[in-house]
Coordinates of C-alpha atoms in Angstrom, one line a residue:
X269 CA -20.1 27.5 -21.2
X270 CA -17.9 26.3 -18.3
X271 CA -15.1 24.1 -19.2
X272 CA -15.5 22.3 -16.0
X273 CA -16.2 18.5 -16.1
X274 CA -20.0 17.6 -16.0
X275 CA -19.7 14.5 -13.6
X276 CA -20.3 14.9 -9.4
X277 CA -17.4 12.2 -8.6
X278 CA -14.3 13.5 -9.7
X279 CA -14.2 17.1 -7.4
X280 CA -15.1 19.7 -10.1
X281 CA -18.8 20.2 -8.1
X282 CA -18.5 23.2 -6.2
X283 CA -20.5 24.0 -2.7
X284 CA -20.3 28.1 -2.4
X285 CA -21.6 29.8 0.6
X286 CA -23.0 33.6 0.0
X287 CA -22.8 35.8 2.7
X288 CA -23.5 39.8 1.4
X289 CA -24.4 42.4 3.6
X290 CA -28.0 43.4 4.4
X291 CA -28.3 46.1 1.4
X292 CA -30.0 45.2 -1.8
X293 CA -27.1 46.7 -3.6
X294 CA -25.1 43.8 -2.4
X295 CA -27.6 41.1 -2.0
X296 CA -28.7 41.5 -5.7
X297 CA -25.3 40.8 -7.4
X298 CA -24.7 38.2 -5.0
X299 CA -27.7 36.3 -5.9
X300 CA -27.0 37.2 -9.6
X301 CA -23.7 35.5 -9.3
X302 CA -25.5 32.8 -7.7
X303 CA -27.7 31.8 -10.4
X304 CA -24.8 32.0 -12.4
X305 CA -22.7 29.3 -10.1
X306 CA -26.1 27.1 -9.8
X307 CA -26.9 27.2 -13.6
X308 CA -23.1 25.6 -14.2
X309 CA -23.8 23.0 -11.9
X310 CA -22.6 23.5 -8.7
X311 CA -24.8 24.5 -5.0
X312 CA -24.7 27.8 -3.7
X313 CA -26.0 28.1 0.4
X314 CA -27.4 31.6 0.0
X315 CA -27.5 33.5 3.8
X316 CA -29.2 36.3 5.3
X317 CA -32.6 37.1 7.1
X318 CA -35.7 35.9 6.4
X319 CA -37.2 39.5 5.1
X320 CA -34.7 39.9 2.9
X321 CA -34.7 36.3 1.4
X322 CA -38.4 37.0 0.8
X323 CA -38.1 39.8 -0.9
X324 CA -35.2 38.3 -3.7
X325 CA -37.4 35.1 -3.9
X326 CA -39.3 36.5 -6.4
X327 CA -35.9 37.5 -8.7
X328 CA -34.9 33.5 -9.0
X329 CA -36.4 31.4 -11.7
X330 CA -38.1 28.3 -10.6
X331 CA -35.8 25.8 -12.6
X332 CA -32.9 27.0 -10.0
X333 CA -35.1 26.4 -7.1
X334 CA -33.3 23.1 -5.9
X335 CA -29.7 24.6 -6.6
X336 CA -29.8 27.3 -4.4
X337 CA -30.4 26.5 -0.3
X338 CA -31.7 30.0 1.1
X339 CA -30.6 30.1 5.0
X340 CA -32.8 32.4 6.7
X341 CA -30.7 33.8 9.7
X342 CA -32.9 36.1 12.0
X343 CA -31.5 39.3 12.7
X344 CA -30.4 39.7 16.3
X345 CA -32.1 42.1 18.3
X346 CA -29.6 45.7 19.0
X347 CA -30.1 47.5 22.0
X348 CA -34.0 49.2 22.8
X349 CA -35.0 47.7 19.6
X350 CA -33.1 50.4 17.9
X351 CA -34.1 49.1 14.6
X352 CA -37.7 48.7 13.4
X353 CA -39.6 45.2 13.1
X354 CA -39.0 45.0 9.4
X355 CA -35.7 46.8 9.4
X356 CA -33.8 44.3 8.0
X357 CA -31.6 46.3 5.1
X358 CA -30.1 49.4 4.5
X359 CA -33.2 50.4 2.5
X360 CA -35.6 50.3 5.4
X361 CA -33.9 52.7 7.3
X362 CA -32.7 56.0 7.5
X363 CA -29.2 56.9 7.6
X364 CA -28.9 57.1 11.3
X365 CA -30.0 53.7 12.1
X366 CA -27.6 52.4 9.8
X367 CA -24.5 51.3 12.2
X368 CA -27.3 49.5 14.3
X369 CA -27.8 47.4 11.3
X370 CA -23.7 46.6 11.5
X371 CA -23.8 45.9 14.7
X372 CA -26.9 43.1 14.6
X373 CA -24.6 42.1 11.2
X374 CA -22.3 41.2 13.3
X375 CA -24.9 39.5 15.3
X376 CA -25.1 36.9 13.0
X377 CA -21.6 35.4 13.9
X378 CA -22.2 32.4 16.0
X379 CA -25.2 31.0 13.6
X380 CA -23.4 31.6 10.7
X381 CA -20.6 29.4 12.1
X382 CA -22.9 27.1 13.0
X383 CA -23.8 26.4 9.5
X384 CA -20.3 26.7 8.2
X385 CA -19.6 23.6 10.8
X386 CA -22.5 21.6 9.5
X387 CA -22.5 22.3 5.7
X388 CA -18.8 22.6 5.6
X389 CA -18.7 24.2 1.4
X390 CA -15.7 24.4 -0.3
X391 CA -15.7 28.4 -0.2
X392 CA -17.4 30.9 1.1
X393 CA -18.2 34.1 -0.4
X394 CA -18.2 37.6 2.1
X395 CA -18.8 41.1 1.8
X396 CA -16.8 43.7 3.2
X397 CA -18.3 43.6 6.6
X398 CA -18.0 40.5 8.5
X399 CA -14.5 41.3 9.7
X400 CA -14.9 38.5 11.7
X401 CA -15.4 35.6 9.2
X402 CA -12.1 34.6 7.5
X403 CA -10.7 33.6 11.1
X404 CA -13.7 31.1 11.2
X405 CA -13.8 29.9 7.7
X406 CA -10.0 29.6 8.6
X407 CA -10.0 27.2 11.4
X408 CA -12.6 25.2 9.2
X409 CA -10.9 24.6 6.6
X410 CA -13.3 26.3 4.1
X411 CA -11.1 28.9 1.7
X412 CA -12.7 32.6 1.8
X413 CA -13.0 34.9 -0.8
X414 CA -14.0 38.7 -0.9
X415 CA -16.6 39.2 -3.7
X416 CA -17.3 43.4 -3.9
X417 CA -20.0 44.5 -4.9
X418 CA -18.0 47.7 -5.7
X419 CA -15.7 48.6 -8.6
X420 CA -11.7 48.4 -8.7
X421 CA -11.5 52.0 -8.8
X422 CA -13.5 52.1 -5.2
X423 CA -10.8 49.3 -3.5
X424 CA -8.2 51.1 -4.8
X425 CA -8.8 54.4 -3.8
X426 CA -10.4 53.3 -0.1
X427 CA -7.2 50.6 0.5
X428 CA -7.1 50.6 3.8
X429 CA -4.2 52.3 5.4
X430 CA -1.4 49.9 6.5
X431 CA 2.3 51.0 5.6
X432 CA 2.4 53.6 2.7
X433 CA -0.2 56.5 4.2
X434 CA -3.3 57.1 6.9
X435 CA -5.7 59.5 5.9
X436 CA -6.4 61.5 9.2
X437 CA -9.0 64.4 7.7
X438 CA -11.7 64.6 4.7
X439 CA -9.1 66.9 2.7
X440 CA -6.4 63.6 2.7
X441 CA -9.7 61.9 0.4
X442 CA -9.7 65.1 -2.0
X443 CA -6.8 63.7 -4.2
X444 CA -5.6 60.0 -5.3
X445 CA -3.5 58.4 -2.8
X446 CA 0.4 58.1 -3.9
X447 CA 0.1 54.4 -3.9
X448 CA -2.0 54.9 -7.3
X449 CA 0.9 54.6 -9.8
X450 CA -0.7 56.4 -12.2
X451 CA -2.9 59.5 -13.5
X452 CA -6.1 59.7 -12.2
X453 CA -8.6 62.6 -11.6
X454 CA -10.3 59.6 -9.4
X455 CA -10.6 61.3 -6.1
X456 CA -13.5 62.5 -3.8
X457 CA -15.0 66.4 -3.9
X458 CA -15.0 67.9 -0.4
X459 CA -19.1 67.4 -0.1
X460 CA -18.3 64.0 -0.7
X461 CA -15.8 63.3 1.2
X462 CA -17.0 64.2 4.1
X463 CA -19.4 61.5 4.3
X464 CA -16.8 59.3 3.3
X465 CA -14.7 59.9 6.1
X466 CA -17.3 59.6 8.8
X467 CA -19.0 56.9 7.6
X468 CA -15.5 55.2 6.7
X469 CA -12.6 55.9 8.7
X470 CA -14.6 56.6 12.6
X471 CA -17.9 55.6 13.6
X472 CA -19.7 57.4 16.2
X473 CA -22.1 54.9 17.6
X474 CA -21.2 52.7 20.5
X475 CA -20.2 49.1 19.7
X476 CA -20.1 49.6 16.3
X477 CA -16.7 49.0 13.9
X478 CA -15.9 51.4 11.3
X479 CA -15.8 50.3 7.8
X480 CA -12.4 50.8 7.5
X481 CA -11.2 48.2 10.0
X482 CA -14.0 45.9 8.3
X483 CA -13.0 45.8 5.0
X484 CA -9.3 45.8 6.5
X485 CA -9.9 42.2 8.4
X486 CA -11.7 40.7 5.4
X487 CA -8.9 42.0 2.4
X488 CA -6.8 40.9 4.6
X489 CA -7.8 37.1 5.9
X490 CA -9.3 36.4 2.5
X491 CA -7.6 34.0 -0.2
X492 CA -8.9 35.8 -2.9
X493 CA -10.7 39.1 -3.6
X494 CA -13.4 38.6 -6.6
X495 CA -14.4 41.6 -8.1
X496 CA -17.9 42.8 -9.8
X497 CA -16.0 44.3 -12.8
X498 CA -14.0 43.9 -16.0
X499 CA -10.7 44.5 -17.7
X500 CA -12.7 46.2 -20.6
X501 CA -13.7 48.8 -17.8
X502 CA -10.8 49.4 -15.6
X503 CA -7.9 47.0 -16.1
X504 CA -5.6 49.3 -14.5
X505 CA -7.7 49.8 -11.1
X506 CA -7.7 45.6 -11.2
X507 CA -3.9 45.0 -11.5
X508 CA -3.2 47.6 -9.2
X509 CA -5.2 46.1 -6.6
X510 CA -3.5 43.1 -7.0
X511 CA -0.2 44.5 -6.6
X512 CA -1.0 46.4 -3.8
X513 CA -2.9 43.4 -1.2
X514 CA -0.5 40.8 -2.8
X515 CA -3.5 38.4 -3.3
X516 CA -5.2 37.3 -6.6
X517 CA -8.0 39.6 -8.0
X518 CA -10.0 38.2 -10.4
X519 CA -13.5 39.8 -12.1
X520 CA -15.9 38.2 -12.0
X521 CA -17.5 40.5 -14.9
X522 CA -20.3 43.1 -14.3
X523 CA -23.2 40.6 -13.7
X524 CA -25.2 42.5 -16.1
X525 CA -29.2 42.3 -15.6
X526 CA -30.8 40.1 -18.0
X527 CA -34.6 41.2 -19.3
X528 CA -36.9 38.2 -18.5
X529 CA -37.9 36.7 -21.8
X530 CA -41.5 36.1 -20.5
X531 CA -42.6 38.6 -18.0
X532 CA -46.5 39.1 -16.3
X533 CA -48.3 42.4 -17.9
X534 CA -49.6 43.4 -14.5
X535 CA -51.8 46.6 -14.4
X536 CA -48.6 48.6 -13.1
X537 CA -47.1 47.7 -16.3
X538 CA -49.0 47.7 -18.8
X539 CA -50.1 51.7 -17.4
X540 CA -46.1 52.6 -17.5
X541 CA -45.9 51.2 -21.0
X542 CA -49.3 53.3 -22.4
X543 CA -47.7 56.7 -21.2
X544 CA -43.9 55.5 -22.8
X545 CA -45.0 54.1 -25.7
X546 CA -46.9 57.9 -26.2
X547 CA -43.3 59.4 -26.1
X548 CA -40.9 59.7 -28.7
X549 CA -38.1 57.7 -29.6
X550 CA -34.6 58.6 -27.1
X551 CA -36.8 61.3 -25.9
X552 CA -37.5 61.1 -22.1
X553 CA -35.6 61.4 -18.9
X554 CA -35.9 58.6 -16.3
X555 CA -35.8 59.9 -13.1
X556 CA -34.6 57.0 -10.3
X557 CA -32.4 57.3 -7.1
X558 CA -32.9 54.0 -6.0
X559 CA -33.0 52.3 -2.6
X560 CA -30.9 54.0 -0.9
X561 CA -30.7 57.8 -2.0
X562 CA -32.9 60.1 -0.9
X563 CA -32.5 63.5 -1.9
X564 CA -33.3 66.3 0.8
X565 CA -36.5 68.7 0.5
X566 CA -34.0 71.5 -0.8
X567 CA -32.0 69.0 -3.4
X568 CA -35.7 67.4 -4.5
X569 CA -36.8 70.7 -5.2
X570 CA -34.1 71.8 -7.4
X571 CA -34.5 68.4 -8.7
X572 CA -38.1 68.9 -9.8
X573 CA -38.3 72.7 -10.8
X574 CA -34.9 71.9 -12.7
X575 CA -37.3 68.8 -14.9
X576 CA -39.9 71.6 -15.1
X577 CA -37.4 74.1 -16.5
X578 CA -36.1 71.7 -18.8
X579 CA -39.3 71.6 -20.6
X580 CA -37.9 68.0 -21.3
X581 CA -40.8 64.9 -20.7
X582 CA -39.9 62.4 -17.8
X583 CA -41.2 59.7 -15.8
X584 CA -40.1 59.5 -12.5
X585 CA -39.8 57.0 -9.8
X586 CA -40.2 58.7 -6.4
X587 CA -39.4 57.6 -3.3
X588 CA -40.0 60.3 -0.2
X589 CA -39.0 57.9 3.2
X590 CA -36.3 55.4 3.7
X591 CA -38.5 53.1 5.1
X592 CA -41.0 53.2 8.2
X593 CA -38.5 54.3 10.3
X594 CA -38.0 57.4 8.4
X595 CA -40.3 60.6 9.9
X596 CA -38.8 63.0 7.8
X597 CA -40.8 62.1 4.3
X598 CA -40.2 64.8 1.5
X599 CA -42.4 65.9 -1.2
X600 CA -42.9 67.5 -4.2
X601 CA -43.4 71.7 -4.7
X602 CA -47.0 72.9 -4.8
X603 CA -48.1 72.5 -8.1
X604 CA -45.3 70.8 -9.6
X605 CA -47.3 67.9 -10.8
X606 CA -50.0 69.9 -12.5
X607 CA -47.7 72.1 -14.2
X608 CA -46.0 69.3 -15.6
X609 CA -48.7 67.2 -16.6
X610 CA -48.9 67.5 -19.9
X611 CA -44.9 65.7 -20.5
X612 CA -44.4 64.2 -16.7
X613 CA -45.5 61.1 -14.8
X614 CA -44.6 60.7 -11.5
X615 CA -44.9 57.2 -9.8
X616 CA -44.7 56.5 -6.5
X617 CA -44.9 53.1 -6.6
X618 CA -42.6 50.4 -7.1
X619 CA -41.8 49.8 -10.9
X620 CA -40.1 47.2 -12.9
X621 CA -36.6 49.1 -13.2
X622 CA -35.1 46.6 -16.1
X623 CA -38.3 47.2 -18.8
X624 CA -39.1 50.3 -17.5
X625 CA -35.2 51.4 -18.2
X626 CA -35.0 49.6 -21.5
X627 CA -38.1 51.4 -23.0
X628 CA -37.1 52.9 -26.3
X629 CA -38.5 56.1 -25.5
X630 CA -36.2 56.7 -22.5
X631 CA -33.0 59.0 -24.2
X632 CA -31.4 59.8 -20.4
X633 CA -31.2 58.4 -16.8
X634 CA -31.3 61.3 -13.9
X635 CA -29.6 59.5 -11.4
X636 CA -27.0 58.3 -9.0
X637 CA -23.8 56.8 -10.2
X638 CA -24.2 53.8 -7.4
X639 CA -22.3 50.9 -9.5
X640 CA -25.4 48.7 -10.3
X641 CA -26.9 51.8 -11.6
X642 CA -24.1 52.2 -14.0
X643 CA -24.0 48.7 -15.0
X644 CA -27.5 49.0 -15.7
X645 CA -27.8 52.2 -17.7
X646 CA -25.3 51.0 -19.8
X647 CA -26.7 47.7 -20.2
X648 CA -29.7 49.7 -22.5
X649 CA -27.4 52.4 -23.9
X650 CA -29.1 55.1 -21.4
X651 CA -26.2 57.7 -20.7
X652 CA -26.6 59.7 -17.5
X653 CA -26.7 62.7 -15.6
X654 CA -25.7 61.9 -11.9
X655 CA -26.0 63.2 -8.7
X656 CA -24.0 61.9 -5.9
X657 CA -25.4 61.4 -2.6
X658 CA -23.6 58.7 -0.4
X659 CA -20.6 55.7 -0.2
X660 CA -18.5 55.2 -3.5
X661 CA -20.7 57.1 -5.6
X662 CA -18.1 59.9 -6.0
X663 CA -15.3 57.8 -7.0
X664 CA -17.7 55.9 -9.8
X665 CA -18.7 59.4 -10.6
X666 CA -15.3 60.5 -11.5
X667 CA -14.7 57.2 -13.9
X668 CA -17.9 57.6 -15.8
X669 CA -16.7 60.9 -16.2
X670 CA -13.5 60.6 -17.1
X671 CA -15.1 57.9 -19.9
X672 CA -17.8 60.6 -21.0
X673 CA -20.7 58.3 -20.8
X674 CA -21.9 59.7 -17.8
X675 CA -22.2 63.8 -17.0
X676 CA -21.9 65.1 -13.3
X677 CA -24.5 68.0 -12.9
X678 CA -22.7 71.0 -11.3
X679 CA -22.7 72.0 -8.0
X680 CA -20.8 73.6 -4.9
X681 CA -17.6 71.6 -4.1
X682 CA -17.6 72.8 -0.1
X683 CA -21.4 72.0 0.2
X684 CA -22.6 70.2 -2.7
X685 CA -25.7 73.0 -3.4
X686 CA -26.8 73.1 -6.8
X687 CA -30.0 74.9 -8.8
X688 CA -32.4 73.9 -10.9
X689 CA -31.0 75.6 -13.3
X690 CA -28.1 73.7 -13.0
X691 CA -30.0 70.4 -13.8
X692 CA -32.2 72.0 -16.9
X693 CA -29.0 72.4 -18.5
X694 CA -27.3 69.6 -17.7
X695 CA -30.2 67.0 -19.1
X696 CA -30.4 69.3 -22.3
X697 CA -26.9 68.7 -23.0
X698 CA -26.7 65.2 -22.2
X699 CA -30.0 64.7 -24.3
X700 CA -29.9 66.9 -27.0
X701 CA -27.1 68.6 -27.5
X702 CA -24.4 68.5 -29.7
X703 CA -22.0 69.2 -26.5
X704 CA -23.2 66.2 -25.3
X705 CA -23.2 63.7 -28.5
X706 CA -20.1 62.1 -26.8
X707 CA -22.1 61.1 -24.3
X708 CA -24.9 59.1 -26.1
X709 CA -22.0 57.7 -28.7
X710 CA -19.5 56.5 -25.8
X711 CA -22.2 54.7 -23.6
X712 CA -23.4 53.0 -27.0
X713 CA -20.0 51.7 -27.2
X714 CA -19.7 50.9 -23.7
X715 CA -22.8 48.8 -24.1
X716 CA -20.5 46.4 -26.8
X717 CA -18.9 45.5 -23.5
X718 CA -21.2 45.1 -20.6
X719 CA -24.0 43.9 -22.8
X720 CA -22.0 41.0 -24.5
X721 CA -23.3 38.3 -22.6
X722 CA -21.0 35.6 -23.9
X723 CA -18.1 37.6 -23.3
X724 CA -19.0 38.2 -19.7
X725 CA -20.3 34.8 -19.3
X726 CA -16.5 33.9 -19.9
X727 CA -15.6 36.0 -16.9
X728 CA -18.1 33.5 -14.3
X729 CA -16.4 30.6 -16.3
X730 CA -12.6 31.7 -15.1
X731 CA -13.7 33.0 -11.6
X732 CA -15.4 29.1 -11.1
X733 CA -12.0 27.4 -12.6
X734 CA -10.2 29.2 -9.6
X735 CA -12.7 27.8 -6.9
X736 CA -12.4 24.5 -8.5
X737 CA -8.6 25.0 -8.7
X738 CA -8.1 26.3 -5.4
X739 CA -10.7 24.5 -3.7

């Protein structure tokens, strides 16, 4: 536990203000690390919309209640109503209607100050894009920190440019930068990139601020960057960092999830568990891109006739729309699901991830490297075979590779096509093979570190001795 002194009087309480950005890959660590922060004593102001607040409600256990204050902001109107009525995070909307989002982010400035003038905590805690907020927590007196929700490798390799280099084109992301003083095949593929550097470095829709000058203005107002990671995992990425803004960087460890000890059987459950507990031991592939990825119609059918080739048994979580916004839904091919019966389930539905994940039967997780996936998968000693579809999940790609506990199927560099085929082989090697054995030892190993509670409980304990400290 904390060393920090257990009585309110004598400055060791804390008041930390959260402020993540409006996807539930952010949110989520930043209410894990709150629970964290509250169960040591100290209040944590939790902010964002009211939709959203909702919907993490349900993730906080009723004896933190009292210790964390949610402030439900509502999300400013943009434009024509350019987002939908319950568009209030990444995951509701399709890709397009993403910058919109950003821009009723930003929205959010002047009642955000408001309570950062009227609570006045001791720090508060931003994602990468409220560009805005360290000139206001400044004049208040409140100290700032950046908490990312991505890894070391991803701030190193995505610095943004200042006085060593500018990346004009995709190409400049298709090799490390020369400020990375040492050997790394982390770098972007040109499929990859491409996103990158639209999404990243220019931004196409009026009013909007690209993500590069918004993670600029926070790394650079902030007192501190705090960082959802490790030294077991990437020491090197983390000291580099450090050298390069000049600032302290300090990890905060991987927040890994932690299985309820008492959980509700509901119907959904108790179904999943019938068909897994069926399967054999290490034997099936858990199929999951998550909130945000959405695979096109021609990568979901590769996807699924790759499973059926495979003639490996699976259970797959499938989501066809990015929320109600989203007219372009995909499906499955024409028979898919009866031809597979016999060793698939597909489930539309939503689906507890955690228990689901940590099933004994499940041998392999078909998915995309997107950091909290990672954490998670190696939380339960699943190793992977990825995909990458969006953001940083090229760069993580490339470290889980690099580590062997995670295999990138094969595809077109220029376009990023690949074949069922492609996939058939790449879950039988990561599954079964003796090619693969690396794979299944290394994430085992792997799991020694990010599912050691107490030794990443000691990271929360340093990170809250610096706020204290530096209050």
């Amino acid at each position: 536990m904390t060393n920090l002194k257990d009585n309110d009087g004598d400055g060791t309480k804390l008041h930390v203000a959260m402020f993540p950005f409006l996807a539930f890959g952010h949110m989520v660590p930043y209410l894990e690390l709150s629970k964290l922060i509250a169960q040591k004593g100290h209040t944590v102001s939790f902010i964002s919309t009211p939709r959203n607040i909702d919907r993490l409600l349900p993730r906080l256990p009723e004896n933190l209640s009292s210790a964390i204050n949610f402030v439900k902001l509502p999300l400013p109107v943009v434009g024509d109503n350019k987002l939908p009525e319950d568009g209030e995070a990444t995951t509701d909307l399709p890709v397009e209607l993403i910058s919109y989002l950003k821009i009723a982010y930003d929205g959010l400035k002047s009642p955000v100050t408001e309570f950062l003038e009227s609570s006045k905590p001791d720090w508060v805690l931003q994602d990468f894009a409220a560009y805005w907020l360290p000139p206001i927590s400044r004049r208040l007196g409140i100290k700032t920190g950046f908490l990312s929700a991505y890894n070391g490798a991803t701030l190193g390799i995505l610095k943004p440019p200042g006085f060593e280099e500018y990346r004009t084109c995709p190409a400049d992301f298709m090799k490390p930068p020369k400020w990375v003083p040492f050997e790394t095949p982390v770098a972007f593929k040109l499929f990859e990139c491409r996103y990158i550097f639209h999404g990243f470095m220019a931004e196409t829709t009026e009013g909007n601020v690209p993500d590069i000058h918004r993670v600029g203005g926070v790394i650079d107002g902030c007192d501190a960057i705090f960082v959802r990671s490790c030294y077991e995992y990437e020491a090197e990425w983390l000291g580099m960092i450090q050298d390069l803004h000049r600032k302290p960087v300090i990890p905060v460890g991987v927040l890994p999830p932690k299985l309820e000890e008492k959980f509700e059987d509901t119907d959904t459950w108790l179904t999943v568990k019938k068909w897994l507990d069926s399967r054999k031991a290490k034997s099936v592939v858990y199929v999951a891109f998550g909130s945000e990825a959405k695979p096109s119609q021609t990568e979901l059918n590769e996807i699924a006739l790759g499973l059926e080739l495979s003639g490996l048994p699976f259970f797959w979580v499938l989501r066809t729309r990015r929320g109600s916004g989203d007219t372009e839904p995909v499906e499955l091919p024409e028979g898919f699901e009866e031809r597979t019966a016999d060793r698939g389930m597909v489930w539309r539905g939503w689906v507890e991830q955690l228990r689901t994940l940590s099933h004994e039967s499940i041998g392999l997780a078909l998915t995309h490297p997107g950091w909290g996936t990672i954490i998670e998968a190696i939380r339960f000693s699943k190793p992977m075979a990825v995909l990458v579809f969006l953001n940083d999940q090229g760069l993580n790609a490339r470290v889980i590779e690099q580590k062997k506990i995670g295999y990138m199927i094969p595809r077109d560099e220029t376009e990023g096509f690949f074949t069922k085929e492609s996939v058939a082989k790449s879950l039988k090697l990561v599954m079964e093979e003796e090619e693969g054995k690396v794979y299944r030892e290394n994430v085992k190993d792997m799991k020694g570190v990010f599912g050691d509670m107490d030794r990443q409980d000691r990271y929360v304990d340093s990170f809250l001795d610096y706020l204290v400290a530096h209050r």
